[in-house]
PDB file of C-alpha atoms in Angstrom:
ATOM      1  CA  UNK A   1       9.782 -12.866 -37.224  1.00 74.00           C
ATOM      2  CA  UNK A   2       9.084 -11.923 -33.638  1.00 79.00           C
ATOM      3  CA  UNK A   3       6.078  -9.755 -34.518  1.00 80.00           C
ATOM      4  CA  UNK A   4       4.471 -12.609 -36.455  1.00 78.00           C
ATOM      5  CA  UNK A   5       5.015 -14.995 -33.526  1.00 76.00           C
ATOM      6  CA  UNK A   6       3.439 -12.450 -31.150  1.00 75.00           C
ATOM      7  CA  UNK A   7       0.378 -12.087 -33.381  1.00 76.00           C
ATOM      8  CA  UNK A   8      -0.057 -15.868 -33.532  1.00 77.00           C
ATOM      9  CA  UNK A   9       0.268 -16.121 -29.738  1.00 76.00           C
ATOM     10  CA  UNK A  10      -2.379 -13.443 -29.209  1.00 78.00           C
ATOM     11  CA  UNK A  11      -4.718 -15.103 -31.722  1.00 85.00           C
ATOM     12  CA  UNK A  12      -4.324 -18.512 -30.042  1.00 87.00           C
ATOM     13  CA  UNK A  13      -4.796 -16.980 -26.602  1.00 89.00           C
ATOM     14  CA  UNK A  14      -7.878 -15.054 -27.759  1.00 90.00           C
ATOM     15  CA  UNK A  15      -9.389 -18.244 -29.156  1.00 91.00           C
ATOM     16  CA  UNK A  16      -8.640 -20.081 -25.925  1.00 92.00           C
ATOM     17  CA  UNK A  17     -10.253 -17.316 -23.854  1.00 92.00           C
ATOM     18  CA  UNK A  18     -13.278 -17.152 -26.165  1.00 92.00           C
ATOM     19  CA  UNK A  19     -13.852 -20.896 -25.814  1.00 92.00           C
ATOM     20  CA  UNK A  20     -13.496 -20.671 -22.005  1.00 93.00           C
ATOM     21  CA  UNK A  21     -16.003 -17.802 -21.809  1.00 91.00           C
ATOM     22  CA  UNK A  22     -18.946 -20.069 -22.536  1.00 90.00           C
ATOM     23  CA  UNK A  23     -19.321 -19.631 -18.782  1.00 92.00           C
ATOM     24  CA  UNK A  24     -18.386 -16.495 -16.810  1.00 92.00           C
ATOM     25  CA  UNK A  25     -14.757 -16.450 -15.671  1.00 94.00           C
ATOM     26  CA  UNK A  26     -12.457 -14.033 -13.867  1.00 93.00           C
ATOM     27  CA  UNK A  27      -9.142 -12.815 -15.276  1.00 94.00           C
ATOM     28  CA  UNK A  28      -7.422 -15.095 -12.766  1.00 95.00           C
ATOM     29  CA  UNK A  29      -9.425 -18.117 -13.923  1.00 96.00           C
ATOM     30  CA  UNK A  30      -8.670 -17.318 -17.555  1.00 95.00           C
ATOM     31  CA  UNK A  31      -4.971 -16.892 -16.767  1.00 96.00           C
ATOM     32  CA  UNK A  32      -4.881 -20.285 -15.060  1.00 96.00           C
ATOM     33  CA  UNK A  33      -6.553 -21.828 -18.107  1.00 95.00           C
ATOM     34  CA  UNK A  34      -3.904 -20.233 -20.366  1.00 93.00           C
ATOM     35  CA  UNK A  35      -1.047 -21.474 -18.159  1.00 95.00           C
ATOM     36  CA  UNK A  36      -2.579 -24.969 -18.057  1.00 95.00           C
ATOM     37  CA  UNK A  37      -3.005 -24.993 -21.853  1.00 93.00           C
ATOM     38  CA  UNK A  38       0.390 -23.694 -22.997  1.00 87.00           C
ATOM     39  CA  UNK A  39       3.844 -24.642 -21.816  1.00 87.00           C
ATOM     40  CA  UNK A  40       6.278 -21.898 -20.867  1.00 89.00           C
ATOM     41  CA  UNK A  41       3.750 -19.161 -20.090  1.00 88.00           C
ATOM     42  CA  UNK A  42       4.152 -17.479 -16.718  1.00 92.00           C
ATOM     43  CA  UNK A  43       1.070 -16.716 -14.614  1.00 93.00           C
ATOM     44  CA  UNK A  44       1.763 -12.959 -14.629  1.00 95.00           C
ATOM     45  CA  UNK A  45       2.077 -12.883 -18.434  1.00 92.00           C
ATOM     46  CA  UNK A  46      -1.111 -14.915 -18.746  1.00 93.00           C
ATOM     47  CA  UNK A  47      -2.971 -12.501 -16.446  1.00 95.00           C
ATOM     48  CA  UNK A  48      -1.734  -9.518 -18.440  1.00 94.00           C
ATOM     49  CA  UNK A  49      -2.755 -11.171 -21.735  1.00 92.00           C
ATOM     50  CA  UNK A  50      -6.156 -12.228 -20.387  1.00 94.00           C
ATOM     51  CA  UNK A  51      -6.886  -8.748 -19.025  1.00 95.00           C
ATOM     52  CA  UNK A  52      -5.890  -7.062 -22.305  1.00 93.00           C
ATOM     53  CA  UNK A  53      -7.913  -9.477 -24.429  1.00 92.00           C
ATOM     54  CA  UNK A  54     -10.969  -9.156 -22.167  1.00 92.00           C
ATOM     55  CA  UNK A  55     -10.688  -5.364 -22.297  1.00 93.00           C
ATOM     56  CA  UNK A  56     -10.631  -5.489 -26.098  1.00 91.00           C
ATOM     57  CA  UNK A  57     -13.552  -7.947 -26.237  1.00 91.00           C
ATOM     58  CA  UNK A  58     -15.531  -5.731 -23.847  1.00 91.00           C
ATOM     59  CA  UNK A  59     -14.754  -2.597 -25.877  1.00 93.00           C
ATOM     60  CA  UNK A  60     -16.035  -4.362 -28.991  1.00 91.00           C
ATOM     61  CA  UNK A  61     -19.152  -5.536 -27.085  1.00 90.00           C
ATOM     62  CA  UNK A  62     -18.208  -9.166 -27.765  1.00 88.00           C
ATOM     63  CA  UNK A  63     -18.416  -9.925 -24.049  1.00 88.00           C
ATOM     64  CA  UNK A  64     -20.062  -8.127 -21.171  1.00 87.00           C
ATOM     65  CA  UNK A  65     -18.890  -7.985 -17.556  1.00 85.00           C
ATOM     66  CA  UNK A  66     -20.966  -9.895 -15.028  1.00 85.00           C
ATOM     67  CA  UNK A  67     -20.944  -9.398 -11.295  1.00 77.00           C
TER      68      UNK A  67
END
């Protein structure tokens, strides 16, 4: 159903972000990468997803912010 589709989308987006984070990237850069990689995703949705996923990865100490 819809919940299953949402989980798959988040997993794919997380994997995409993880692969892109081999080099430091801003939320905006990650959002652009998401939009470029998937059809039908709006920039604002991509930014929201990227920010949420980065926040979760940071909370889990998977990634660290760089300045």
